[in-house]
Amino acid sequence: MDTDTVIYSRNNLARLRRRQTLSISAFAPSPASLVSACKRIRTEEHFGAYREGRARRARRDRERRASGRLFLVFATTDMSNTSFRDSTVVIIETSRTSIRAGIGLHDLLHLPTVDIPARVGLRRNTSQNAEDGPSTSKAPSTTRVTEYLVGIHLDEALAAGQDIAIYWPFAEGEVADFVQAEALWKHVLFHQLGLRRVQMESPVMLSVPAGLSRDSYERISQVFFERFNVAGFAILDRPMAQFYAVLSGLQLSGVVVDIDLDHTDITPIADGFPVHTARTVVPVGLHDCLAYLAHLFRANTSVMSTLSPASAPLSEDVLQETLLALARHAWANELIKVLAEGEAARDLEDEGVTDIAAIVVAGKERAVIESGMKRRQNAKAQPAEQARAKEMEALDLVTTDFRGTELTLGKERHRFCEPLFDLALLDGVPGVTPKDPSDQRRPLQNAVGEAVAKTDVDQRNYIWQGLFVTGAITDHIKGLGAALSSRVSPYILSAPDVPNNEVQPRGVKTLRVPDYFAEYRDKGDGLAGFLGTSIVAKLSFNDSGGKNYVSKVEYASRGPRAVLGQSPSLL
């Protein structure tokens, strides 16, 4: 065949391709290439089809579908500009130790409907040596997602006394095992929220601990698109989600103090971006405060005589478990308040725990409490009676029903948060995990001050205007932010000289979840992460022209790397 014939044959082939309807399986470039290909179709047949009536076009489409081919215009539909219905949006907040989730966005942002521990369980092999490692050791690499127990299934297995190894894949602030993480997210989506993979129409906004690697973001995106078949996906750093929940006005700088079960994460934020180089972790959390309060209850004669009487004393293990449960009961029932620096020690020295115990042993605690109530009810009481009632009320006793028994707790319960500000108090306390390495044993106020000091000097004044304390401990304790702000005074200019110190911090402003979020008004600040994730999801998925999430089409075109440029935290 000569050269002219070859060229003529190729031209014929090009004309034939333009006249024929192209199969998607034979032509699968990017959406942009498909659009340009549609513009190149200029044959008389296609223009005639455009001018024909609806009936003829429908007949032509049926014929093409019957022949196993689709019209090319259908293949160019771009879902990247599609906005989702609020009722289909899924919000998932993933912390070190818990996962909260909900579906649907409304005018009033709702509370999470799912709240489970971020742990999975794996039945130990009967042939496995018991000395291979504790339950927190790494799981076998061949373990499948379906082999893990999550949620109620794990709780039932543990209650039945089965030999279960427990794993916390996010406990160290990163994704330690993606199979375990997938098992948790799968349980939330398809078991707790009742979604179906084959009919997944919901986009997902996921908040995760800050500081994950780019590879981790890509793998998470791959799990949600390829394993869960989500309609859209975006990732948000959890400290930013918590900060978005309390933003007011143009305040875009602050510092988020997230107190979890065993760790406290401190993240400074400058001009709307987390300062990753200044992030700090302190190995103290809610569990340490519970263990410390349980230790203080041992000095309460009334509590000890009621829980472990001399006639039938409890064993040490049972007593420790009971005291921990009592401490959690006092925290969950909001019987604890955070005192200012030095207030707890001064009051306890004046009144003395021994005096409180003596009053309780003498059976006068009810009289003390009732006298305080009578004082408030009778404003015309005699001055001497008012003075006596005030003195008794100063003892700050409270009665509570614990496991069917009425207990009287003294002022020692208000020392619950002291370990956060002085880690040395945890030395020798039963139930406290040793803190290693020793250079991380810093009081919370020092860690916050050092984290802010790592930011640019001209940003510090603005960062101190947004101190926000959140996390699991704040679910039932209010005022922790104010207590912390009073303890960071060494990092604030005591005698402001504005003309000569324009960048020196001159004060601290604490933030809290605004009251206009009606459903979050009485829930403390511990749900700020879920609230902020919901706010960002409402803004992102309702913006059809925005690039704050990855659609299915974009993921199919660009792969997992697309999430690096189209997520609120990663721009």
Coordinates of C-alpha atoms in Angstrom, one line a residue:
M1 CA 0.0 0.0 0.0
D2 CA 1.5 3.4 -1.0
T3 CA 1.6 6.5 1.2
D4 CA -1.5 8.2 -0.3
T5 CA -3.6 5.1 0.2
V6 CA -2.5 4.9 3.9
I7 CA -3.4 8.6 4.4
Y8 CA -6.7 8.1 2.6
S9 CA -7.5 5.1 4.8
R10 CA -6.8 7.0 8.0
N11 CA -9.0 9.8 7.0
N12 CA -11.8 7.4 6.3
L13 CA -11.3 5.9 9.7
A14 CA -11.5 9.3 11.3
R15 CA -14.7 10.1 9.4
L16 CA -16.1 6.8 10.4
R17 CA -15.4 7.4 14.0
R18 CA -17.0 10.8 13.9
R19 CA -20.1 9.4 12.2
Q20 CA -20.5 6.4 14.6
T21 CA -21.6 6.6 18.2
L22 CA -18.5 5.9 20.3
S23 CA -18.6 3.3 23.0
I24 CA -17.5 4.4 26.5
S25 CA -15.5 1.2 26.9
A26 CA -13.5 2.2 23.8
F27 CA -13.1 5.8 24.7
A28 CA -12.5 6.5 28.4
P29 CA -10.4 9.6 28.7
S30 CA -10.9 12.4 31.3
P31 CA -14.2 14.4 31.4
A32 CA -12.5 17.4 29.7
S33 CA -11.5 15.2 26.8
L34 CA -15.0 13.9 26.5
V35 CA -16.4 17.4 26.3
S36 CA -13.9 18.4 23.6
A37 CA -14.8 15.2 21.7
C38 CA -18.4 16.2 21.7
K39 CA -17.6 19.6 20.2
R40 CA -15.8 17.8 17.4
I41 CA -18.9 15.9 16.3
R42 CA -20.3 18.1 13.5
T43 CA -21.8 15.6 11.1
E44 CA -25.1 16.1 9.5
E45 CA -26.6 13.1 11.3
H46 CA -26.0 14.4 14.8
F47 CA -27.2 17.9 14.0
G48 CA -30.3 16.4 12.5
A49 CA -30.9 14.4 15.6
Y50 CA -30.7 17.5 17.7
R51 CA -33.4 19.2 15.5
E52 CA -35.7 16.2 15.6
G53 CA -38.6 15.9 18.0
R54 CA -38.6 14.3 21.4
A55 CA -40.2 11.0 20.1
R56 CA -37.5 10.5 17.5
R57 CA -34.7 11.2 19.9
A58 CA -36.1 8.8 22.4
R59 CA -36.4 6.1 19.7
R60 CA -32.8 6.7 18.7
D61 CA -31.6 6.4 22.3
R62 CA -33.5 3.1 22.8
E63 CA -31.8 1.7 19.7
R64 CA -28.4 2.7 20.8
R65 CA -29.0 1.2 24.3
A66 CA -30.2 -2.0 22.7
S67 CA -27.0 -2.2 20.7
G68 CA -25.0 -2.0 23.9
R69 CA -23.7 1.5 23.2
L70 CA -24.4 4.9 24.9
F71 CA -24.6 8.3 23.3
L72 CA -21.4 10.2 24.1
V73 CA -23.2 13.2 25.5
F74 CA -24.4 11.1 28.5
A75 CA -20.8 10.2 29.3
T76 CA -19.8 13.8 29.7
T77 CA -22.2 14.6 32.5
D78 CA -20.0 16.1 35.3
M79 CA -21.2 15.5 38.8
S80 CA -18.5 17.8 40.3
N81 CA -20.9 20.8 40.2
T82 CA -23.8 18.9 41.8
S83 CA -25.0 20.1 45.2
F84 CA -26.4 17.5 47.5
R85 CA -29.6 17.5 49.5
D86 CA -29.1 18.4 53.2
S87 CA -31.0 15.3 54.3
T88 CA -28.4 13.0 52.7
V89 CA -25.2 14.6 54.1
V90 CA -23.2 12.4 56.5
I91 CA -21.0 13.9 59.2
I92 CA -18.4 11.7 61.0
E93 CA -16.2 13.1 63.7
T94 CA -13.2 10.8 64.5
S95 CA -11.2 11.5 67.7
R96 CA -8.5 9.5 69.4
T97 CA -11.0 7.5 71.4
S98 CA -14.5 8.0 70.0
I99 CA -16.5 8.4 66.8
R100 CA -19.6 10.5 66.5
A101 CA -21.8 10.6 63.5
G102 CA -25.1 11.7 62.1
I103 CA -27.0 12.0 58.8
G104 CA -28.9 15.1 57.6
L105 CA -28.4 18.8 58.0
H106 CA -31.3 21.0 59.1
D107 CA -31.9 24.6 60.0
L108 CA -31.2 23.7 63.6
L109 CA -28.0 21.5 63.6
H110 CA -28.8 18.3 65.4
L111 CA -26.8 16.4 67.9
P112 CA -24.9 13.2 66.8
T113 CA -27.1 10.1 66.6
V114 CA -24.1 7.8 66.8
D115 CA -21.5 7.9 69.6
I116 CA -19.3 4.8 70.0
P117 CA -15.8 4.2 71.3
A118 CA -13.1 4.2 68.6
R119 CA -12.1 0.6 69.4
V120 CA -12.3 -2.8 67.7
G121 CA -12.1 -6.3 69.1
L122 CA -10.6 -9.4 67.7
R123 CA -11.2 -12.9 69.1
R124 CA -7.9 -14.4 70.1
N125 CA -6.9 -17.6 68.4
T126 CA -7.0 -20.5 70.9
S127 CA -3.7 -21.6 69.7
Q128 CA -2.1 -18.2 70.2
N129 CA 0.3 -18.0 73.0
A130 CA -0.9 -15.8 75.8
E131 CA 2.5 -14.2 76.1
D132 CA 2.5 -12.9 72.6
G133 CA 1.5 -9.4 73.9
P134 CA -1.2 -7.4 75.5
S135 CA -4.5 -6.5 73.9
T136 CA -3.0 -3.3 72.6
S137 CA -0.4 -5.0 70.5
K138 CA -0.5 -4.9 66.7
A139 CA -3.1 -7.1 65.0
P140 CA -2.1 -9.7 62.4
S141 CA -1.7 -8.2 59.0
T142 CA -3.9 -10.8 57.4
T143 CA -7.0 -9.9 59.5
R144 CA -10.0 -8.9 57.4
V145 CA -12.5 -6.2 58.1
T146 CA -15.3 -8.6 58.8
E147 CA -13.3 -10.4 61.5
Y148 CA -13.3 -7.3 63.8
L149 CA -16.0 -6.7 66.4
V150 CA -17.3 -3.2 66.7
G151 CA -19.9 -1.4 68.8
I152 CA -22.6 -3.4 70.5
H153 CA -21.2 -6.7 69.1
L154 CA -17.9 -6.0 70.9
D155 CA -19.7 -5.0 74.1
E156 CA -21.7 -8.2 74.1
A157 CA -18.6 -10.3 73.5
L158 CA -16.8 -8.6 76.4
A159 CA -19.9 -9.0 78.7
A160 CA -20.0 -12.7 77.9
G161 CA -16.4 -13.1 79.1
Q162 CA -14.9 -13.9 75.7
D163 CA -11.2 -13.6 75.2
I164 CA -11.0 -10.5 73.0
A165 CA -8.0 -8.4 72.0
I166 CA -8.9 -4.7 72.0
Y167 CA -7.3 -2.2 69.6
W168 CA -7.6 1.6 69.4
P169 CA -6.5 2.6 65.9
F170 CA -6.6 6.4 66.5
A171 CA -5.3 6.5 70.1
E172 CA -1.8 7.8 69.1
G173 CA -3.2 10.6 67.0
E174 CA -2.8 8.8 63.7
V175 CA -4.3 5.9 61.8
A176 CA -2.3 2.9 63.2
D177 CA -4.3 0.3 61.2
F178 CA -6.4 1.2 58.2
V179 CA -8.3 -2.2 58.3
Q180 CA -9.4 -1.4 61.8
A181 CA -10.3 2.1 60.8
E182 CA -12.3 0.8 57.9
A183 CA -14.2 -1.6 60.2
L184 CA -15.2 1.3 62.5
W185 CA -16.3 3.6 59.7
K186 CA -18.2 0.7 58.0
H187 CA -20.0 -0.1 61.1
V188 CA -21.1 3.6 61.5
L189 CA -22.3 4.0 57.9
F190 CA -24.0 0.7 57.2
H191 CA -25.1 -0.5 60.7
Q192 CA -25.6 2.6 62.8
L193 CA -26.9 5.0 60.1
G194 CA -28.5 2.3 58.0
L195 CA -27.1 3.3 54.6
R196 CA -26.6 0.9 51.7
R197 CA -23.5 0.7 49.6
V198 CA -25.2 -0.1 46.3
Q199 CA -27.5 2.9 46.7
M200 CA -25.1 5.3 48.3
E201 CA -26.3 8.9 47.6
S202 CA -24.7 10.5 50.6
P203 CA -21.6 12.6 50.7
V204 CA -19.4 12.4 53.8
M205 CA -17.6 15.1 55.7
L206 CA -15.0 13.4 57.9
S207 CA -13.0 15.2 60.7
V208 CA -9.8 13.4 61.8
P209 CA -7.0 14.2 64.2
A210 CA -4.7 16.9 62.9
G211 CA -1.2 16.1 61.5
L212 CA -1.9 13.1 59.4
S213 CA 0.4 12.4 56.5
R214 CA -0.7 13.0 52.9
D215 CA -0.5 9.3 52.3
S216 CA -3.0 8.8 55.1
Y217 CA -5.4 11.3 53.6
E218 CA -5.2 9.5 50.2
R219 CA -5.8 6.1 51.8
I220 CA -8.8 7.4 53.7
S221 CA -10.2 8.9 50.5
Q222 CA -9.6 5.5 48.8
V223 CA -11.5 3.7 51.5
F224 CA -14.5 5.9 51.4
F225 CA -14.8 5.9 47.6
E226 CA -13.8 2.4 46.7
R227 CA -15.1 0.5 49.8
F228 CA -18.1 2.6 50.8
N229 CA -19.1 4.1 47.4
V230 CA -19.8 7.6 48.8
A231 CA -21.2 10.2 46.5
G232 CA -18.7 12.9 47.7
F233 CA -16.0 13.2 50.3
A234 CA -14.0 15.8 52.2
I235 CA -11.6 15.8 55.1
L236 CA -11.4 18.3 57.9
D237 CA -8.8 18.6 60.6
R238 CA -10.6 18.1 64.0
P239 CA -9.1 21.1 65.7
M240 CA -10.3 23.4 62.9
A241 CA -13.8 21.8 63.2
Q242 CA -13.8 22.6 67.0
F243 CA -12.7 26.1 66.3
Y244 CA -15.3 26.7 63.6
A245 CA -18.0 25.9 66.2
V246 CA -17.0 28.9 68.4
L247 CA -15.9 31.5 65.8
S248 CA -17.5 34.9 66.2
G249 CA -17.0 37.9 64.0
L250 CA -13.6 38.1 62.3
Q251 CA -11.8 36.1 64.9
L252 CA -9.7 33.7 62.9
S253 CA -6.9 33.0 65.4
G254 CA -6.9 31.0 68.6
V255 CA -5.7 28.0 70.4
V256 CA -7.7 24.8 70.8
V257 CA -7.1 22.6 73.9
D258 CA -8.6 19.2 73.4
I259 CA -8.6 17.1 76.6
D260 CA -9.4 13.5 75.7
L261 CA -9.3 10.3 77.8
D262 CA -5.5 10.0 78.0
H263 CA -4.0 12.8 76.0
T264 CA -4.5 16.6 75.6
D265 CA -3.9 18.0 72.2
I266 CA -2.9 21.7 71.9
T267 CA -3.3 23.3 68.5
P268 CA -2.6 27.0 67.8
I269 CA -4.5 28.5 64.9
A270 CA -3.4 31.6 63.1
D271 CA -5.5 33.4 60.4
G272 CA -7.7 30.3 59.9
F273 CA -4.9 27.8 59.6
P274 CA -3.5 25.4 62.2
V275 CA 0.2 26.0 63.0
H276 CA 1.4 22.4 62.8
T277 CA 4.9 23.2 63.9
A278 CA 3.5 24.5 67.3
R279 CA 1.2 21.6 68.0
T280 CA 1.8 20.0 71.4
V281 CA 0.6 16.8 73.1
V282 CA 0.4 16.4 76.9
P283 CA 0.0 12.8 78.3
V284 CA -2.8 13.7 80.7
G285 CA -6.6 13.4 80.3
L286 CA -9.9 12.4 81.8
H287 CA -8.8 9.0 83.0
D288 CA -6.1 10.6 85.2
C289 CA -8.6 13.0 86.7
L290 CA -11.0 10.2 87.5
A291 CA -8.2 8.1 89.2
Y292 CA -7.1 11.2 91.2
L293 CA -10.6 11.8 92.5
A294 CA -11.0 8.1 93.4
H295 CA -7.8 8.4 95.4
L296 CA -9.1 11.5 97.2
F297 CA -12.3 9.7 98.1
R298 CA -10.3 7.3 100.2
A299 CA -9.8 10.1 102.7
N300 CA -13.6 10.6 103.0
T301 CA -14.5 8.5 106.1
S302 CA -18.2 8.5 105.3
V303 CA -17.7 7.3 101.7
M304 CA -15.2 4.5 102.8
S305 CA -17.4 3.3 105.7
T306 CA -20.4 3.1 103.4
L307 CA -18.8 1.4 100.4
S308 CA -16.4 -0.9 102.4
P309 CA -17.7 -1.3 105.9
A310 CA -15.4 -2.9 108.5
S311 CA -17.8 -5.8 108.8
A312 CA -17.6 -6.7 105.1
P313 CA -14.6 -5.0 103.5
L314 CA -14.1 -5.0 99.8
S315 CA -11.0 -6.4 98.2
E316 CA -8.5 -3.8 96.9
D317 CA -9.4 -4.4 93.2
V318 CA -13.1 -4.2 93.8
L319 CA -12.7 -1.1 96.0
Q320 CA -10.6 0.6 93.4
E321 CA -13.2 -0.2 90.7
T322 CA -16.0 1.1 92.9
L323 CA -14.2 4.4 93.7
L324 CA -13.5 4.9 90.0
A325 CA -17.2 4.4 89.3
L326 CA -18.1 6.9 92.0
A327 CA -15.7 9.5 90.6
R328 CA -17.2 9.0 87.1
H329 CA -20.7 9.3 88.7
A330 CA -19.8 12.6 90.3
W331 CA -18.4 13.9 87.0
A332 CA -21.3 12.6 84.8
N333 CA -23.9 14.2 87.2
E334 CA -22.1 17.6 87.1
L335 CA -21.3 17.6 90.8
I336 CA -17.9 19.1 90.1
K337 CA -16.9 22.6 89.5
V338 CA -13.5 24.0 88.5
L339 CA -11.9 26.3 91.0
A340 CA -9.6 29.2 90.3
E341 CA -5.9 28.9 91.0
G342 CA -5.2 28.4 94.7
E343 CA -8.9 28.4 95.7
A344 CA -9.2 24.7 96.3
A345 CA -6.1 24.5 98.4
R346 CA -7.0 27.5 100.5
D347 CA -10.6 26.4 101.2
L348 CA -9.5 22.9 102.1
E349 CA -6.9 24.1 104.5
D350 CA -9.5 26.4 106.2
E351 CA -12.2 23.8 106.6
G352 CA -10.2 20.6 106.5
V353 CA -11.3 17.3 105.0
T354 CA -11.1 15.9 108.6
D355 CA -13.8 18.3 109.8
I356 CA -16.1 17.3 106.9
A357 CA -15.6 13.7 107.7
A358 CA -16.4 14.3 111.3
I359 CA -19.6 16.0 110.5
V360 CA -20.6 13.2 108.2
V361 CA -19.8 10.5 110.8
A362 CA -21.8 12.4 113.3
G363 CA -24.8 12.3 111.0
K364 CA -25.1 16.1 110.7
E365 CA -24.6 16.3 106.9
R366 CA -28.3 16.5 106.2
A367 CA -28.8 19.2 108.7
V368 CA -26.0 21.2 107.1
I369 CA -27.6 20.9 103.6
E370 CA -31.1 21.6 104.9
S371 CA -29.9 24.7 106.8
G372 CA -28.5 26.1 103.6
M373 CA -31.8 25.6 101.9
K374 CA -33.7 27.2 104.7
R375 CA -31.4 30.2 104.6
R376 CA -32.3 30.8 101.0
Q377 CA -36.0 30.3 101.7
N378 CA -36.2 32.6 104.7
A379 CA -34.6 35.9 103.9
K380 CA -35.9 37.4 107.2
A381 CA -34.0 35.1 109.5
Q382 CA -32.0 36.4 112.4
P383 CA -28.5 37.6 111.7
A384 CA -27.1 34.9 114.0
E385 CA -29.0 32.2 112.2
Q386 CA -27.9 33.5 108.8
A387 CA -24.2 33.5 109.9
R388 CA -24.5 30.0 111.1
A389 CA -26.2 28.8 108.0
K390 CA -23.6 30.5 105.8
E391 CA -20.8 28.8 107.8
M392 CA -22.4 25.4 107.3
E393 CA -23.1 25.9 103.6
A394 CA -19.4 26.7 103.2
L395 CA -18.7 23.1 103.8
D396 CA -20.2 22.5 100.3
L397 CA -21.6 19.0 101.0
V398 CA -23.8 17.2 98.5
T399 CA -25.7 13.9 98.7
T400 CA -26.0 11.6 95.7
D401 CA -27.6 8.2 95.0
F402 CA -24.8 5.8 93.9
R403 CA -25.8 2.2 93.1
G404 CA -28.8 2.4 95.4
T405 CA -26.9 3.9 98.3
E406 CA -27.0 7.5 99.4
L407 CA -23.5 9.0 99.8
T408 CA -22.4 12.4 101.0
L409 CA -19.5 14.0 99.1
G410 CA -17.4 16.8 100.4
K411 CA -15.4 19.6 98.8
E412 CA -12.7 17.2 97.7
R413 CA -14.7 16.5 94.6
H414 CA -13.9 20.0 93.2
R415 CA -10.2 19.0 93.1
F416 CA -11.0 16.8 90.1
C417 CA -9.1 18.9 87.5
E418 CA -6.0 19.5 89.6
P419 CA -3.9 16.9 87.8
L420 CA -4.2 18.9 84.6
F421 CA -2.3 21.8 86.2
D422 CA 0.1 19.7 88.3
L423 CA 1.1 16.3 87.0
A424 CA 3.2 15.6 90.1
L425 CA -0.1 15.0 92.0
L426 CA -0.5 11.7 90.0
D427 CA 2.7 10.2 91.5
G428 CA 1.7 7.0 93.4
V429 CA -2.0 7.3 92.6
P430 CA -3.5 3.9 91.9
G431 CA -4.8 3.4 88.3
V432 CA -2.6 6.0 86.7
T433 CA -0.5 4.9 83.8
P434 CA 3.1 6.0 84.1
K435 CA 3.9 9.1 82.0
D436 CA 6.9 8.6 79.7
P437 CA 9.0 10.3 78.6
S438 CA 9.6 12.5 81.6
D439 CA 10.2 15.7 79.5
Q440 CA 6.5 15.6 78.6
R441 CA 5.4 16.0 82.2
R442 CA 4.4 19.6 81.8
P443 CA 1.4 21.3 83.5
L444 CA -1.3 22.2 81.0
Q445 CA -0.8 25.9 81.4
N446 CA 2.9 25.6 80.6
A447 CA 2.2 23.4 77.5
V448 CA -0.3 25.9 76.2
G449 CA 2.0 28.9 76.8
E450 CA 4.9 27.1 75.1
A451 CA 2.8 26.1 72.1
V452 CA 1.7 29.7 71.5
A453 CA 5.3 30.9 72.0
K454 CA 6.3 28.7 69.0
T455 CA 4.1 30.8 66.7
D456 CA 5.2 34.1 65.0
V457 CA 5.5 36.9 67.5
D458 CA 3.0 39.1 65.6
Q459 CA 0.4 36.4 65.8
R460 CA 0.5 35.6 69.5
N461 CA -1.7 38.5 70.7
Y462 CA -4.5 37.4 68.3
I463 CA -4.1 33.7 69.3
W464 CA -4.5 34.5 73.0
Q465 CA -7.9 36.1 72.1
G466 CA -9.3 32.7 71.2
L467 CA -8.6 30.2 74.0
F468 CA -11.0 27.3 73.6
V469 CA -11.0 24.3 75.9
T470 CA -12.9 21.3 74.7
G471 CA -12.8 17.5 74.7
A472 CA -14.4 14.6 76.6
I473 CA -13.8 16.2 80.0
T474 CA -15.9 19.3 79.1
D475 CA -19.0 17.3 78.5
H476 CA -20.0 17.7 82.2
I477 CA -17.6 20.3 83.5
K478 CA -18.0 24.0 82.8
G479 CA -15.6 26.8 83.4
L480 CA -12.4 24.9 82.6
G481 CA -11.4 27.6 80.0
A482 CA -11.7 30.3 82.6
A483 CA -9.6 28.3 85.1
L484 CA -6.9 27.7 82.5
S485 CA -6.8 31.4 81.4
S486 CA -6.1 32.5 85.0
R487 CA -3.1 30.1 85.1
V488 CA -1.4 31.4 81.9
S489 CA -0.8 34.8 83.3
P490 CA 3.0 34.4 83.1
Y491 CA 2.8 34.5 79.3
I492 CA 0.8 37.7 79.4
L493 CA 2.1 41.2 79.8
S494 CA 1.3 42.2 83.4
A495 CA 1.8 46.0 82.9
P496 CA 0.8 46.8 79.3
D497 CA 2.8 49.5 77.6
V498 CA 0.9 49.8 74.4
P499 CA 3.1 52.3 72.6
N500 CA 6.2 50.2 73.1
N501 CA 4.7 46.7 73.1
E502 CA 2.3 46.5 70.2
V503 CA 2.7 42.8 69.7
Q504 CA 3.0 41.7 73.3
P505 CA -0.2 39.8 74.5
R506 CA -2.1 41.9 77.0
G507 CA -5.0 39.5 77.9
V508 CA -6.7 36.2 77.3
K509 CA -10.2 35.7 76.0
T510 CA -11.9 32.4 76.3
L511 CA -14.4 31.0 73.8
R512 CA -17.4 28.7 74.2
V513 CA -20.1 27.2 72.0
P514 CA -22.7 30.0 71.4
D515 CA -26.1 29.7 72.9
Y516 CA -27.9 30.2 69.6
F517 CA -27.1 26.5 68.8
A518 CA -30.2 25.4 70.7
E519 CA -29.5 21.7 70.9
Y520 CA -25.9 22.2 72.0
R521 CA -26.8 24.8 74.7
D522 CA -26.7 22.6 77.7
K523 CA -24.3 19.9 76.4
G524 CA -21.0 21.5 77.3
D525 CA -18.2 22.2 74.8
G526 CA -17.3 18.5 74.2
L527 CA -19.5 18.3 71.1
A528 CA -17.8 21.3 69.4
G529 CA -16.0 19.0 66.9
F530 CA -19.2 17.5 65.6
L531 CA -20.9 20.9 65.5
G532 CA -18.0 22.4 63.5
T533 CA -17.9 19.5 61.1
S534 CA -21.7 20.0 60.5
I535 CA -21.2 23.7 59.8
V536 CA -18.4 23.0 57.3
A537 CA -20.4 20.3 55.6
K538 CA -23.4 22.6 55.2
L539 CA -21.2 25.2 53.5
S540 CA -19.2 22.8 51.4
F541 CA -21.8 20.4 50.0
N542 CA -24.3 23.2 49.3
D543 CA -21.8 25.1 47.1
S544 CA -22.1 23.5 43.7
G545 CA -19.4 25.7 42.2
G546 CA -16.9 25.2 45.1
K547 CA -14.0 22.9 45.3
N548 CA -14.2 21.9 48.9
Y549 CA -15.1 18.2 48.3
V550 CA -14.3 15.5 45.9
S551 CA -17.1 14.0 43.7
K552 CA -17.1 10.5 42.2
V553 CA -16.3 11.9 38.8
E554 CA -13.3 13.8 40.1
Y555 CA -12.1 10.7 42.0
A556 CA -12.4 8.5 38.9
S557 CA -10.5 11.1 36.9
R558 CA -7.7 12.0 39.4
G559 CA -7.7 9.2 41.9
P560 CA -7.1 9.5 45.7
R561 CA -4.7 12.4 45.2
A562 CA -7.7 14.7 44.4
V563 CA -8.5 15.0 48.1
L564 CA -5.3 16.8 48.7
G565 CA -6.5 19.8 46.8
Q566 CA -10.2 19.7 47.4
S567 CA -10.7 19.5 51.2
P568 CA -11.3 22.3 53.6
S569 CA -8.2 21.4 55.7
L570 CA -5.8 20.8 52.9
L571 CA -6.1 23.8 50.5

